[in-house]
Short mmCIF file of C-alpha atoms in Angstrom, two decimals:
data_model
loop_
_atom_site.label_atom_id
_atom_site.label_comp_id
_atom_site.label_asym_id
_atom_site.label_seq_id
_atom_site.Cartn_x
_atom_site.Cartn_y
_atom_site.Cartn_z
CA UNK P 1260 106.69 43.13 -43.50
CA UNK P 1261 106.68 44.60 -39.70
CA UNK P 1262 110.48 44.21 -39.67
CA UNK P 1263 110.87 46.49 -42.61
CA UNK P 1264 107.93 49.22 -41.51
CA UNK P 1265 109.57 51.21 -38.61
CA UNK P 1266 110.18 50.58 -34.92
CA UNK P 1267 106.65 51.27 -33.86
CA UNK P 1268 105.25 48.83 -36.03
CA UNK P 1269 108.00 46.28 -35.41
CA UNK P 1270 107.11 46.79 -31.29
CA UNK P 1271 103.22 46.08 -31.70
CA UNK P 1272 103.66 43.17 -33.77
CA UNK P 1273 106.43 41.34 -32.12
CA UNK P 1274 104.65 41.71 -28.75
CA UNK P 1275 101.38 40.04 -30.70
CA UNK P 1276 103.98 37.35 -31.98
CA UNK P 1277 105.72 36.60 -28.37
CA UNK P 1278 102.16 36.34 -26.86
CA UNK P 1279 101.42 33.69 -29.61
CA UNK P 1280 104.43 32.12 -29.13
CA UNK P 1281 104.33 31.70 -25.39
CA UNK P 1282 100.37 30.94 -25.54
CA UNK P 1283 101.31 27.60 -27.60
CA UNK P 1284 104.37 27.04 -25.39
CA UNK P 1285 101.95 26.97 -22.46
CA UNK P 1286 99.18 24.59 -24.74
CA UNK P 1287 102.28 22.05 -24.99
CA UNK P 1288 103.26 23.45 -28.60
CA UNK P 1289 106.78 24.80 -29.01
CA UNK P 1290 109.20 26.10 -26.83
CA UNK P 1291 109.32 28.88 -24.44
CA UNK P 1292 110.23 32.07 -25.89
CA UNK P 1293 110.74 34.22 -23.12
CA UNK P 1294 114.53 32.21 -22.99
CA UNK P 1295 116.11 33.85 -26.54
CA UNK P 1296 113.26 36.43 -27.76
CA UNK P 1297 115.55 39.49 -27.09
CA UNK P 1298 119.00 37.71 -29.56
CA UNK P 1299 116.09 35.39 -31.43
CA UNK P 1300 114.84 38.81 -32.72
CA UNK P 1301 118.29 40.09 -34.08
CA UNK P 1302 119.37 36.88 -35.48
CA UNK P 1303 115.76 36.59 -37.69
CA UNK P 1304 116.47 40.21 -38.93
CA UNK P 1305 120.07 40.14 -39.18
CA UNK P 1306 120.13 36.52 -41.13
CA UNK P 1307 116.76 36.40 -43.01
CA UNK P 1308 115.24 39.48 -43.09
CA UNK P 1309 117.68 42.15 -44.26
CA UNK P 1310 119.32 39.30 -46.87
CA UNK P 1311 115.36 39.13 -48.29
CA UNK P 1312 115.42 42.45 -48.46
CA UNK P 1313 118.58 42.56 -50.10
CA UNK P 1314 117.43 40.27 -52.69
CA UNK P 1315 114.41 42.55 -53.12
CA UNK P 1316 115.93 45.81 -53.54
CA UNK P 1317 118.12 43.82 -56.13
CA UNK P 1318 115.05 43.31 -58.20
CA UNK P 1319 113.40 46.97 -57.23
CA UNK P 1320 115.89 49.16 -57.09
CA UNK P 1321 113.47 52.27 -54.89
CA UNK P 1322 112.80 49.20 -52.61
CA UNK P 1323 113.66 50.85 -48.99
CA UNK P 1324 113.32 47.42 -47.17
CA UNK P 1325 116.72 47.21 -46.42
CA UNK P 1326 117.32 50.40 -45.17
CA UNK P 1327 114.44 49.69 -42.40
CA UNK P 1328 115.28 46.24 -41.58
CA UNK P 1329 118.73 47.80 -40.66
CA UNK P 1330 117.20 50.69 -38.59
CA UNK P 1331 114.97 48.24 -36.74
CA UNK P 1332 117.64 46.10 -35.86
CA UNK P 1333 120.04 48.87 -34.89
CA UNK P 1334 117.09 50.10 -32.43
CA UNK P 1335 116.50 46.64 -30.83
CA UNK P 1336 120.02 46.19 -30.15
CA UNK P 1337 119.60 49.16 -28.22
CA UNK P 1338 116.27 49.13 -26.71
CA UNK P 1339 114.75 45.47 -27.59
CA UNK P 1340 116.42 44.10 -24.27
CA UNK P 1341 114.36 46.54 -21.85
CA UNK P 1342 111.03 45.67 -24.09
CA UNK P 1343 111.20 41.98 -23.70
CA UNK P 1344 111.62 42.38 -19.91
CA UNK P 1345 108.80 44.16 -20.20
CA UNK P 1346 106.74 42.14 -22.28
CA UNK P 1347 107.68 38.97 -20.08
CA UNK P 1348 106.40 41.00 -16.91
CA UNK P 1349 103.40 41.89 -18.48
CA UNK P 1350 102.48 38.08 -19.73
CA UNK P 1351 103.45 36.47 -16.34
CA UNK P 1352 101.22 39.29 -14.68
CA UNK P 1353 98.74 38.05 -16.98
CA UNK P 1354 99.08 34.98 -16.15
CA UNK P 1355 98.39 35.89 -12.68
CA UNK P 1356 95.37 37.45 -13.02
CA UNK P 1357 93.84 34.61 -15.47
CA UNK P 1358 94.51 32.52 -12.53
CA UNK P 1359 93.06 34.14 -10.00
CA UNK P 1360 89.67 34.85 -12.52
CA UNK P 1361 89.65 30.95 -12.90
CA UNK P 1362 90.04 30.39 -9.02
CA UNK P 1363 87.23 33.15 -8.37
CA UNK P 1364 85.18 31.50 -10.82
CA UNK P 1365 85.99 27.62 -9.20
CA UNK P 1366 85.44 29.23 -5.94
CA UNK P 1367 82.09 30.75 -6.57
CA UNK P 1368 80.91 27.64 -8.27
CA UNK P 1369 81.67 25.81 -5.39
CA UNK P 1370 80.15 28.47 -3.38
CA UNK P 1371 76.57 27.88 -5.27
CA UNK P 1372 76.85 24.01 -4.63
CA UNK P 1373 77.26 23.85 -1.17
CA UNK P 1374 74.51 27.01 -0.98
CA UNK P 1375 71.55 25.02 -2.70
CA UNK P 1376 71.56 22.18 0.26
CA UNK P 1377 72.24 22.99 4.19
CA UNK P 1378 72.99 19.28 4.96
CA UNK P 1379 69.63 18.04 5.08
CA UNK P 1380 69.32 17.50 1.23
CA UNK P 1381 67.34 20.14 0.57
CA UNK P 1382 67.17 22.58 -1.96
CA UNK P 1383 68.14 25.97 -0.90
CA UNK P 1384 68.15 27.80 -3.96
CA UNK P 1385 64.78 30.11 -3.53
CA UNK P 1386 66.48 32.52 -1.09
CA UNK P 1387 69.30 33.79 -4.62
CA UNK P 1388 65.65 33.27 -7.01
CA UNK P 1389 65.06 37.06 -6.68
CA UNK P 1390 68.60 37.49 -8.53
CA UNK P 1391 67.97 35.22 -11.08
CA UNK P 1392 64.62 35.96 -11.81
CA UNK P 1393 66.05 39.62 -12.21
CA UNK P 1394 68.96 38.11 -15.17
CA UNK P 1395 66.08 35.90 -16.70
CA UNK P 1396 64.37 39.09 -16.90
CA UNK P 1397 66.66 41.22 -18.23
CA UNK P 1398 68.20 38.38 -20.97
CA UNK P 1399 64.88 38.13 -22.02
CA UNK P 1400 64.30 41.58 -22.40
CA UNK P 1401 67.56 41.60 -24.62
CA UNK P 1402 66.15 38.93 -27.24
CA UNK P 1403 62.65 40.32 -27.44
CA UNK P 1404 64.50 44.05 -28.67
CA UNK P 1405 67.20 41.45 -31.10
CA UNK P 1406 64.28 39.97 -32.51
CA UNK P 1407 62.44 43.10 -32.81
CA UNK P 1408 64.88 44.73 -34.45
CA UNK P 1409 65.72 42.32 -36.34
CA UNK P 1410 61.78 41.90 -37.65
CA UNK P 1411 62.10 45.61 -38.35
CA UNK P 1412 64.88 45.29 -40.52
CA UNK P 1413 63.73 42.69 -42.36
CA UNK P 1414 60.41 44.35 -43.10
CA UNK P 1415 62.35 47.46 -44.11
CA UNK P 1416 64.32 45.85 -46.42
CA UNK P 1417 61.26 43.80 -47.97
CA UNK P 1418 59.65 47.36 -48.01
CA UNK P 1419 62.18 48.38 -50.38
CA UNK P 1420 62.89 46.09 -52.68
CA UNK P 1421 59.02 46.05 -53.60
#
């Protein structure tokens, strides 16, 4: 349907569809479509869309699929090349910054091991206590007002049905 709908449309949901696309290439699913996305795209529209829409109109004559599939395809021939340079930049920036989260995350785990023991074996985790006491605190604070508003919700709705 989004190669039919207008350019707009067509944009948002091929750059959801690349991202899908290269996520299971990187999982070990499929191949990488940062290679042929740009022609990929033009050959899908040109060969199965527009013929299906073809077909369509065939059937239902006011059917204005083909007329858009056309338009869309005109448009990325002009413009499709520039947004899948684009979109490739943006996922391997992406990729970049997931990285470095997982590394900031490896490193400050690795940062609290070596800080509960200072060689001797023993435990120096009271000095960071004061923190977590303060996140206990405060994540219990969160599911006493869930379950409180929750209770009140429930009584509510008891309230009214009597």
């Amino acid at each position: 349907g989004h190669c039919t709908q207008g350019y707009d449309i067509f944009l948002d949901w091929n750059a959801f569809f690349f991202m899908e696309c290269l996520t299971n290439f990187k999982a070990g699913h499929g191949p990488d479509p940062r290679a042929g996305w740009f022609k990929g795209q033009i050959s899908f529209i040109e060969f199965y869309i527009i013929p299906l829409a073809e077909r369509c109109s065939a059937l239902v004559p006011s059917c204005e699929a083909v007329n858009g599939a056309r338009t869309i395809v005109n448009t990325w021939k002009l413009q499709g090349e520039e947004f899948t340079k684009d979109i490739i930049d943006r996922s391997g920036r992406e990729e970049q910054q997931e990285q470095a989260h997982h590394m900031a995350k490896y490193t400050e785990k690795n940062d609290r091991v070596k800080s509960t023991t200072d060689g001797s074996g023993k435990d120096n985790t009271k000095s960071k206590s004061k923190k977590n006491r303060l996140w206990r605190r405060l994540a219990s604070f969160h599911r006493r007002k869930k379950n409180t508003t929750h209770r009140n919700s429930t009584a509510s709705i008891s309230s009214d049905t009597q």
